[in-house]
Amino acid sequence: MHRFAALIALAMRLGDLFVLFAAASIAYGYRFGHFELSLEYQQVVARGALLTLLVFGSSSVYRSWRGLSLSLEAFHVAALWCGVFALGVAYNLVFKVTGANSRLWWGVWFLAATTGSVAMRLALRGAAAWVRTRGLDLRTAVVVGSGSDASRIVHTFDHNRWAGIDVHGWFSTPVDQGQIKGSPHLGSIDALARYVADHRINQVWIALPMSAQDQINQILAALDQCTADIKLVPDLFGIQLLNQSVDQVAGLPVINLRASPLDGNARLLKAIEDRVLALLILIMIAPLLAAIAIAVKLSSPGPVLFRQKRHGLDGKIIKVWKFRTMHVHAEAAGQVTQATRDDARITPLGRILRRSSADELPQFFNVLRGSMSIVGPRPHAVAHNDHYREVVDNYMQRHRVKPGITGWAQVNGLRGETDTVAKMAARVEYDLYYLQNWSLVFDLRIVALTICKGFLGRNAY
C-alpha cells in the first residue's frame, strides 16, 4: 500500500483546494447569511487557489509523513496558510481593493481553511494508523548495530506501530559491545545481505558511530545487489562534523544513503506518462501489430507471442512479452542462451523483427499492465541477472525502477548481445546515469532518440 503514497499526496493537494473553497463559502455564509459567493469574492478565492498551489507546492508538506510529528505538521500547514493569506492581503493592498471585501470574511476564511486542512491530515493519519496497527501498509526493516542508537530505533518503532515500520531484528558488527533486549539477534553482518534478499526487507538502518567507516563501507558493499533503502542514524557529533541536513522518522534523525529515484510525485508522474504514451502508441500501431502477428503465425509453427521471465521493479519476477522470432526449441533448465549473429534458431522474419526492434512492440501492453515503463533499464533474462549480479558492481541497483522498452544505454548504442562483462558493465553504467538524472524531459528525450535512431541497430540480432 505504501506505493500509493503519490496518489495520497495528489489527494491531499486536491483536498487543500477543496478546503479552501469550502472555507470561503462557510465564511461567506457566516458573514452574509448565504453561501453563494458574489463575483468579486469568487475572484478573490480563485487568486487564493493559485497562491495555494504556489505556496504549498513549493514546500515539503506533501512528502511522506510516515513517522513525523502531527504537531509539527500542523504548525507547518498553519504557517503555509499564513503565507497564502498574507500574499492575498498584500495583493489587495497593492491594487487597493481592500475595501471590496469584508475583513470578517477574511478572518473566518483563514481560520476555517487552516482548521479544515489540519483536520483532513488528522483524519488521514488516523486512518493510516488504524490500518498499520492491524499489520497492513508495513515496511520491513532490520537494524545494524546494538548500541544505544540501535536500541532506540528498535524500541521507538515497537512502541509506535502507527509509523508502519516492522523491525525484524538486528545484526551485530565487530564494534558492538552489547545486546538489544526484546529484539531477535539475526547474526553478524556477513549474513545481512542474504537475509535482506530472502526476506525482501525494505529498509536497512545502520546505527554505528561515524568512526566505524570501515564497517559502514563493508555493509554498503555487501548490499550492492539489494534494492532495500539504506538509512544511516548518525550520532550528534557526526552530524555536526559533517554539517549535513537530515530527515526525521518518528523523531529519529536519519540520512538516506540509497533510495529510489522515483518516489512520491515522481512515481505518479512517470506512471501517468507511461500509461498515456503507451495507450496512444498502441492505438497508432494496432494495424502493424495485427500484421506482424499474422506474419509470425504463418512464418513458422508455434505461438505468436513469446513470454520470458525477467526481473522487474525491486527484483520481482515479471513476464515480458515479445513477438516470437525463433523456431520453437527447448533450453536446458535454468539456462537462457543469448541470440548471436547468424543464430540458426532465428527465423527469417525474426531477423527483420529483431533488427528493427519490432519484436518488442507487445511490451507496450506490459506498460499498460504496470510491470514495465516505456523508458528504463532494459530487462535481462533471470539467468543473466543471476550471473552478472555477481561480477558487475551495483548491477541490481538498476532494478530500483521499472524496466523499460527503451533506455539511455540503448540509444547510446549498447544493444544486442552482452558477451563480455565489460559490455554489461558499460550498459549498467548508462542505466545508473539514467537513475541519477531522471526527469520527465529526460524520458521524452530518450523516446525521441529512440524514434530517430534507436529502432535500427547493427548490434540487434
Coordinates of C-alpha atoms in Angstrom, one line a residue:
M1 CA 0.0 0.0 0.0
H2 CA 2.9 2.4 0.6
R3 CA 3.4 2.5 -3.2
F4 CA 0.2 4.6 -3.4
A5 CA 1.9 7.5 -1.5
A6 CA 1.9 9.6 -4.6
L7 CA -1.8 9.2 -5.0
I8 CA -2.3 10.2 -1.4
A9 CA -0.1 13.3 -2.0
L10 CA -2.3 14.1 -5.0
A11 CA -5.5 13.6 -3.0
M12 CA -4.1 15.9 -0.3
R13 CA -3.4 18.6 -2.9
L14 CA -6.9 18.4 -4.2
G15 CA -8.2 18.3 -0.6
D16 CA -6.4 21.5 0.3
L17 CA -8.1 23.2 -2.7
F18 CA -11.4 21.8 -1.7
V19 CA -10.9 23.0 1.9
L20 CA -10.0 26.5 0.5
F21 CA -13.3 26.7 -1.5
A22 CA -15.4 25.2 1.3
A23 CA -13.9 27.5 3.9
A24 CA -14.6 30.5 1.7
S25 CA -18.3 29.5 1.3
I26 CA -18.6 28.9 5.1
A27 CA -17.1 32.3 5.8
Y28 CA -19.4 33.9 3.3
G29 CA -22.4 32.3 4.8
Y30 CA -21.3 33.3 8.3
R31 CA -20.8 37.0 7.2
F32 CA -23.7 37.4 4.7
G33 CA -26.2 34.7 5.6
H34 CA -26.0 32.7 2.4
F35 CA -23.3 30.6 0.7
E36 CA -23.4 31.7 -2.9
L37 CA -20.3 33.9 -3.4
S38 CA -20.6 37.1 -5.4
L39 CA -18.3 37.6 -8.5
E40 CA -15.8 39.8 -6.7
Y41 CA -15.4 37.2 -3.9
Q42 CA -15.1 34.4 -6.4
Q43 CA -12.2 36.3 -8.0
V44 CA -10.5 36.5 -4.6
V45 CA -11.0 32.8 -4.0
A46 CA -9.6 32.0 -7.4
R47 CA -6.5 34.0 -6.6
G48 CA -6.3 32.2 -3.3
A49 CA -6.3 28.8 -5.2
L50 CA -3.4 29.9 -7.4
L51 CA -1.5 31.1 -4.3
T52 CA -2.2 27.8 -2.5
L53 CA -0.8 25.8 -5.4
L54 CA 2.3 28.0 -5.5
V55 CA 3.0 28.2 -1.7
F56 CA 2.0 24.6 -0.8
G57 CA 3.6 23.2 -3.9
S58 CA 6.9 24.7 -3.2
S59 CA 7.0 23.3 0.3
S60 CA 7.6 19.8 1.6
V61 CA 4.2 19.4 3.1
Y62 CA 3.1 16.7 0.6
R63 CA 6.1 14.5 1.1
S64 CA 5.7 11.2 3.1
W65 CA 4.9 12.0 6.7
R66 CA 5.3 8.4 8.0
G67 CA 6.7 8.8 11.5
L68 CA 6.6 12.7 11.6
S69 CA 5.0 14.5 14.5
L70 CA 1.4 15.7 13.9
S71 CA 2.0 18.8 15.9
L72 CA 5.0 19.7 13.7
E73 CA 3.0 19.1 10.5
A74 CA 0.0 21.1 11.9
F75 CA 2.4 24.0 12.6
H76 CA 3.8 23.7 9.1
V77 CA 0.3 23.7 7.5
A78 CA -0.7 26.7 9.6
A79 CA 2.4 28.6 8.5
L80 CA 1.7 27.9 4.9
W81 CA -1.9 29.2 5.2
C82 CA -0.5 32.3 6.8
G83 CA 1.7 32.7 3.8
V84 CA -1.2 32.2 1.4
F85 CA -3.4 34.7 3.1
A86 CA -0.6 37.2 3.6
L87 CA 0.1 37.2 -0.1
G88 CA -3.6 37.6 -0.8
V89 CA -3.9 40.6 1.6
A90 CA -0.7 42.1 0.0
Y91 CA -2.3 41.7 -3.4
N92 CA -5.3 43.7 -2.2
L93 CA -3.1 46.4 -0.7
V94 CA -1.0 46.8 -3.8
F95 CA -4.0 47.1 -6.0
K96 CA -6.1 49.0 -3.5
V97 CA -9.0 46.6 -3.3
T98 CA -9.1 46.2 0.5
G99 CA -12.5 47.9 0.8
A100 CA -14.1 45.4 -1.6
N101 CA -14.0 42.5 0.8
S102 CA -15.2 42.0 4.4
R103 CA -12.4 41.7 6.9
L104 CA -14.5 39.4 9.0
W105 CA -14.9 37.2 5.9
W106 CA -11.1 37.1 5.5
G107 CA -10.6 36.2 9.1
V108 CA -13.2 33.4 9.2
W109 CA -11.9 32.1 5.8
F110 CA -8.4 31.9 7.2
L111 CA -9.4 30.1 10.4
A112 CA -11.7 27.7 8.6
A113 CA -9.1 26.8 5.9
T114 CA -6.4 26.2 8.5
T115 CA -8.7 24.1 10.7
G116 CA -10.0 22.1 7.8
S117 CA -6.6 21.4 6.3
V118 CA -5.3 20.2 9.7
A119 CA -8.4 18.1 10.3
M120 CA -8.0 16.5 6.9
R121 CA -4.5 15.4 7.8
L122 CA -5.6 14.2 11.2
A123 CA -8.2 12.0 9.7
L124 CA -5.8 10.7 7.1
R125 CA -3.2 9.9 9.9
G126 CA -5.9 8.2 12.0
A127 CA -6.9 6.0 9.0
A128 CA -3.3 5.2 8.3
A129 CA -2.6 4.4 12.0
W130 CA -5.7 2.1 12.1
V131 CA -4.5 0.2 9.1
R132 CA -0.9 -0.1 10.2
T133 CA -1.7 -1.3 13.7
R134 CA -3.6 -4.2 12.0
G135 CA -0.5 -5.3 10.1
L136 CA -1.2 -3.6 6.8
D137 CA 0.9 -0.9 4.9
L138 CA 4.0 -2.0 6.7
R139 CA 7.6 -1.6 5.7
T140 CA 10.0 -4.3 6.9
A141 CA 13.4 -3.2 8.4
V142 CA 16.5 -4.6 10.1
V143 CA 19.0 -2.7 12.2
V144 CA 22.7 -3.0 12.0
G145 CA 24.4 -2.4 15.4
S146 CA 23.5 -2.9 19.0
G147 CA 24.4 0.4 20.7
S148 CA 22.1 3.0 22.3
D149 CA 21.1 4.4 18.9
A150 CA 20.2 0.9 17.5
S151 CA 18.3 0.1 20.7
R152 CA 16.4 3.4 20.4
I153 CA 15.4 2.6 16.8
V154 CA 14.0 -0.8 17.7
H155 CA 12.1 0.4 20.8
T156 CA 10.8 3.5 19.0
F157 CA 9.2 1.5 16.2
D158 CA 8.0 -1.2 18.6
H159 CA 6.1 1.4 20.7
N160 CA 4.9 3.5 17.7
R161 CA 3.2 0.9 15.5
W162 CA 1.4 3.8 13.7
A163 CA 4.7 4.6 12.0
G164 CA 4.2 1.4 9.9
I165 CA 7.8 0.0 10.2
D166 CA 8.2 -3.6 11.3
V167 CA 11.7 -4.3 12.6
H168 CA 12.6 -7.9 12.2
G169 CA 15.7 -7.7 14.4
W170 CA 19.4 -6.6 14.5
F171 CA 22.8 -7.6 13.1
S172 CA 26.0 -7.3 15.1
T173 CA 29.3 -5.8 14.0
P174 CA 32.8 -6.0 15.4
V175 CA 32.4 -2.6 17.1
D176 CA 29.3 -3.7 19.1
Q177 CA 29.6 -4.4 22.7
G178 CA 26.0 -5.0 23.9
Q179 CA 22.6 -6.6 23.1
I180 CA 19.2 -5.2 22.2
K181 CA 16.8 -6.6 24.7
G182 CA 13.5 -7.8 23.3
S183 CA 14.7 -7.9 19.7
P184 CA 16.0 -11.0 17.8
H185 CA 19.7 -11.2 17.0
L186 CA 19.8 -12.2 13.3
G187 CA 23.5 -12.8 13.1
S188 CA 26.6 -10.9 12.0
I189 CA 26.9 -8.5 9.1
D190 CA 28.2 -11.4 7.0
A191 CA 24.6 -12.8 6.9
L192 CA 23.0 -9.4 6.3
A193 CA 22.7 -9.4 2.5
R194 CA 21.3 -12.9 2.3
Y195 CA 18.7 -12.1 5.0
V196 CA 17.7 -8.9 3.3
A197 CA 17.3 -10.7 -0.1
D198 CA 15.5 -13.7 1.3
H199 CA 13.0 -11.8 3.4
R200 CA 12.5 -8.9 1.0
I201 CA 13.5 -6.3 3.6
N202 CA 12.5 -2.7 2.6
Q203 CA 14.9 -0.8 4.8
V204 CA 18.3 -1.3 6.4
W205 CA 19.0 1.0 9.3
I206 CA 22.7 1.5 10.2
A207 CA 23.3 2.6 13.7
L208 CA 27.0 2.8 14.0
P209 CA 29.4 5.5 15.2
M210 CA 30.7 7.7 12.4
S211 CA 34.2 6.4 13.3
A212 CA 33.1 2.9 12.1
Q213 CA 33.6 3.9 8.5
D214 CA 35.2 0.5 7.6
Q215 CA 32.1 -1.4 8.8
I216 CA 29.8 1.1 7.1
N217 CA 31.7 0.6 3.8
Q218 CA 31.6 -3.2 4.3
I219 CA 27.8 -3.1 4.8
L220 CA 27.3 -1.0 1.7
A221 CA 29.4 -3.3 -0.4
A222 CA 27.5 -6.3 0.9
L223 CA 24.2 -4.7 -0.1
D224 CA 25.3 -3.7 -3.6
Q225 CA 23.0 -6.2 -5.2
C226 CA 20.0 -5.4 -2.9
T227 CA 17.3 -2.9 -3.6
A228 CA 16.4 -2.1 0.0
D229 CA 16.7 1.5 1.1
I230 CA 19.7 2.1 3.4
K231 CA 19.5 4.7 6.2
L232 CA 22.2 5.9 8.5
V233 CA 21.4 7.1 12.0
P234 CA 24.4 9.1 13.0
D235 CA 25.4 10.3 16.4
L236 CA 25.1 14.1 17.1
F237 CA 28.8 14.7 16.9
G238 CA 28.9 13.1 13.4
I239 CA 26.1 15.4 12.3
Q240 CA 28.0 18.5 13.4
L241 CA 31.2 17.4 11.8
L242 CA 29.6 16.6 8.5
N243 CA 27.3 19.6 8.6
Q244 CA 24.6 17.6 6.9
S245 CA 20.8 18.0 6.9
V246 CA 18.8 15.0 8.0
D247 CA 15.3 13.6 7.7
Q248 CA 13.3 12.6 10.7
V249 CA 11.2 9.4 11.1
A250 CA 9.4 9.1 14.4
G251 CA 11.8 11.7 15.8
L252 CA 14.9 9.8 14.7
P253 CA 17.5 11.8 12.6
V254 CA 18.4 9.7 9.5
I255 CA 20.4 10.2 6.3
N256 CA 19.2 8.4 3.2
L257 CA 22.2 6.7 1.7
R258 CA 20.3 5.0 -1.0
A259 CA 16.7 5.4 -2.1
S260 CA 14.6 5.0 -5.2
P261 CA 14.9 7.9 -7.6
L262 CA 11.2 7.6 -8.4
D263 CA 9.1 8.1 -5.3
G264 CA 6.1 10.1 -4.3
N265 CA 5.2 12.6 -7.0
A266 CA 7.9 11.4 -9.4
R267 CA 6.4 7.9 -9.3
L268 CA 2.9 9.2 -10.1
L269 CA 4.2 11.4 -12.9
K270 CA 6.1 8.6 -14.6
A271 CA 3.1 6.3 -14.2
I272 CA 0.8 8.8 -16.0
E273 CA 3.5 9.3 -18.6
D274 CA 3.8 5.6 -19.3
R275 CA 0.0 4.9 -19.4
V276 CA -0.8 7.9 -21.7
L277 CA 2.1 7.3 -24.1
A278 CA 1.5 3.5 -24.2
L279 CA -2.2 3.9 -25.0
L280 CA -1.6 6.4 -27.7
I281 CA 1.2 4.3 -29.3
L282 CA -0.9 1.1 -29.2
I283 CA -3.8 2.9 -30.9
M284 CA -1.4 4.1 -33.6
I285 CA 0.4 0.8 -34.2
A286 CA -2.6 -1.5 -33.8
P287 CA -2.7 -2.4 -37.6
L288 CA 1.1 -3.0 -37.5
L289 CA 0.7 -5.3 -34.5
A290 CA -2.0 -7.3 -36.3
A291 CA 0.1 -7.6 -39.5
I292 CA 3.1 -8.8 -37.6
A293 CA 1.1 -11.3 -35.6
I294 CA -0.3 -12.8 -38.8
A295 CA 3.2 -12.9 -40.3
V296 CA 4.7 -14.6 -37.3
K297 CA 1.9 -17.2 -37.3
L298 CA 2.4 -18.0 -41.0
S299 CA 6.2 -18.0 -40.9
S300 CA 6.8 -21.0 -38.6
P301 CA 4.9 -23.3 -36.3
G302 CA 4.4 -22.0 -32.7
P303 CA 2.8 -19.2 -30.7
V304 CA 2.7 -15.6 -31.9
L305 CA 4.0 -14.2 -28.6
F306 CA 7.0 -15.3 -26.5
R307 CA 6.8 -14.7 -22.8
Q308 CA 10.1 -14.7 -20.9
K309 CA 10.6 -14.3 -17.1
R310 CA 12.6 -11.2 -16.3
H311 CA 13.4 -9.2 -13.1
G312 CA 11.3 -6.1 -12.7
L313 CA 11.0 -3.4 -10.1
D314 CA 12.7 -4.4 -6.8
G315 CA 13.9 -7.6 -8.5
K316 CA 10.5 -9.1 -8.6
I317 CA 9.8 -11.6 -11.5
I318 CA 7.7 -10.4 -14.3
K319 CA 6.7 -11.9 -17.7
V320 CA 7.9 -9.7 -20.7
W321 CA 6.0 -10.1 -24.0
K322 CA 7.7 -10.2 -27.4
F323 CA 6.8 -11.4 -30.8
R324 CA 8.3 -14.9 -31.3
T325 CA 11.4 -14.6 -33.5
M326 CA 12.9 -18.1 -33.1
H327 CA 11.9 -21.6 -34.1
V328 CA 10.3 -23.3 -31.1
H329 CA 13.1 -25.1 -29.2
A330 CA 13.9 -26.3 -25.6
E331 CA 16.5 -24.8 -23.3
A332 CA 18.2 -26.6 -20.5
A333 CA 16.7 -26.0 -17.1
G334 CA 17.8 -22.6 -15.8
Q335 CA 19.7 -21.8 -18.9
V336 CA 19.0 -18.9 -21.4
T337 CA 21.2 -18.7 -24.4
Q338 CA 21.6 -15.2 -25.8
A339 CA 21.0 -14.7 -29.5
T340 CA 24.2 -14.3 -31.5
R341 CA 25.0 -13.2 -35.1
D342 CA 23.8 -15.8 -37.6
D343 CA 21.9 -17.7 -34.9
A344 CA 20.3 -20.7 -36.6
R345 CA 17.3 -20.6 -34.1
I346 CA 16.1 -17.2 -35.5
T347 CA 13.6 -17.3 -38.3
P348 CA 14.0 -15.1 -41.5
L349 CA 11.1 -13.0 -40.3
G350 CA 12.6 -12.9 -36.8
R351 CA 15.8 -11.4 -38.1
I352 CA 13.8 -8.5 -39.6
L353 CA 11.8 -8.0 -36.4
R354 CA 14.9 -8.1 -34.2
R355 CA 16.9 -5.7 -36.5
S356 CA 14.0 -3.2 -36.3
S357 CA 13.1 -4.0 -32.7
A358 CA 9.6 -4.6 -33.8
D359 CA 9.6 -7.8 -31.8
E360 CA 9.4 -5.7 -28.7
L361 CA 6.2 -3.8 -29.6
P362 CA 4.0 -6.1 -27.5
Q363 CA 5.8 -4.7 -24.4
F364 CA 3.6 -1.7 -24.6
F365 CA 0.9 -4.0 -23.1
N366 CA 3.4 -4.7 -20.3
V367 CA 3.5 -0.9 -19.8
L368 CA -0.3 -0.7 -19.6
R369 CA -0.3 -3.6 -17.1
G370 CA 2.2 -1.7 -14.9
S371 CA 5.1 -4.2 -15.0
M372 CA 7.2 -2.1 -17.3
S373 CA 7.9 1.5 -18.3
I374 CA 8.4 3.0 -21.7
V375 CA 11.9 4.3 -20.7
G376 CA 14.1 2.5 -18.2
P377 CA 16.9 -0.1 -17.9
R378 CA 16.2 -3.0 -20.3
P379 CA 15.2 -6.2 -18.5
H380 CA 17.5 -9.1 -18.8
A381 CA 16.7 -12.8 -18.5
V382 CA 16.7 -14.1 -14.9
A383 CA 19.6 -16.4 -15.6
H384 CA 21.7 -13.5 -17.0
N385 CA 20.8 -11.4 -13.9
D386 CA 21.9 -14.2 -11.6
H387 CA 25.2 -14.3 -13.4
Y388 CA 26.0 -10.6 -13.8
R389 CA 24.9 -9.6 -10.3
E390 CA 28.0 -11.5 -9.0
V391 CA 30.5 -9.9 -11.4
V392 CA 29.3 -6.3 -12.1
D393 CA 29.3 -3.8 -9.3
N394 CA 25.9 -2.2 -8.4
Y395 CA 24.2 -4.4 -11.1
M396 CA 21.0 -4.8 -9.1
Q397 CA 20.7 -1.1 -8.5
R398 CA 19.1 -0.8 -11.9
H399 CA 16.1 -2.6 -10.5
R400 CA 15.1 0.4 -8.4
V401 CA 12.9 1.4 -11.3
K402 CA 10.7 -0.5 -13.6
P403 CA 12.5 -1.9 -16.7
G404 CA 11.8 -0.1 -20.0
I405 CA 11.2 -0.8 -23.6
T406 CA 14.0 1.6 -24.4
G407 CA 16.7 3.2 -22.3
W408 CA 19.6 5.5 -22.1
A409 CA 22.0 2.7 -22.8
Q410 CA 20.1 1.5 -25.9
V411 CA 20.0 5.0 -27.6
N412 CA 23.8 5.2 -26.9
G413 CA 24.4 2.0 -29.0
L414 CA 24.5 -0.5 -26.1
R415 CA 22.1 -3.0 -27.6
G416 CA 22.1 -6.7 -28.5
E417 CA 24.4 -9.4 -27.2
T418 CA 26.4 -8.8 -24.0
D419 CA 29.0 -11.5 -24.5
T420 CA 31.6 -9.9 -22.2
V421 CA 31.5 -8.5 -18.6
A422 CA 32.8 -5.2 -20.0
K423 CA 29.8 -4.8 -22.3
M424 CA 27.4 -5.4 -19.4
A425 CA 29.3 -3.1 -17.1
A426 CA 29.1 -0.3 -19.7
R427 CA 25.3 -0.9 -20.0
V428 CA 24.9 -0.7 -16.2
E429 CA 26.9 2.5 -16.1
Y430 CA 24.4 4.1 -18.5
D431 CA 21.5 2.7 -16.6
L432 CA 22.8 4.2 -13.3
Y433 CA 23.3 7.5 -15.0
Y434 CA 19.6 7.4 -16.0
L435 CA 18.6 6.7 -12.4
Q436 CA 20.7 9.5 -11.1
N437 CA 19.4 12.1 -13.6
W438 CA 15.8 11.0 -14.2
S439 CA 13.3 13.7 -15.3
L440 CA 10.2 13.8 -17.5
V441 CA 12.2 15.8 -20.0
F442 CA 15.0 13.2 -20.0
D443 CA 12.4 10.4 -20.7
L444 CA 11.0 12.3 -23.6
R445 CA 14.5 12.9 -25.0
I446 CA 15.2 9.2 -24.9
V447 CA 11.9 8.5 -26.6
A448 CA 12.8 11.0 -29.3
L449 CA 16.2 9.5 -29.8
T450 CA 14.7 6.0 -30.0
I451 CA 12.4 7.1 -32.8
C452 CA 15.3 8.8 -34.6
K453 CA 18.0 6.1 -34.3
G454 CA 17.0 3.6 -31.7
F455 CA 14.8 1.2 -33.7
L456 CA 17.6 0.2 -36.1
G457 CA 20.9 -1.1 -34.9
R458 CA 23.7 -3.3 -36.1
N459 CA 24.1 -5.0 -32.7
A460 CA 20.4 -6.1 -32.6
Y461 CA 20.3 -9.7 -33.7

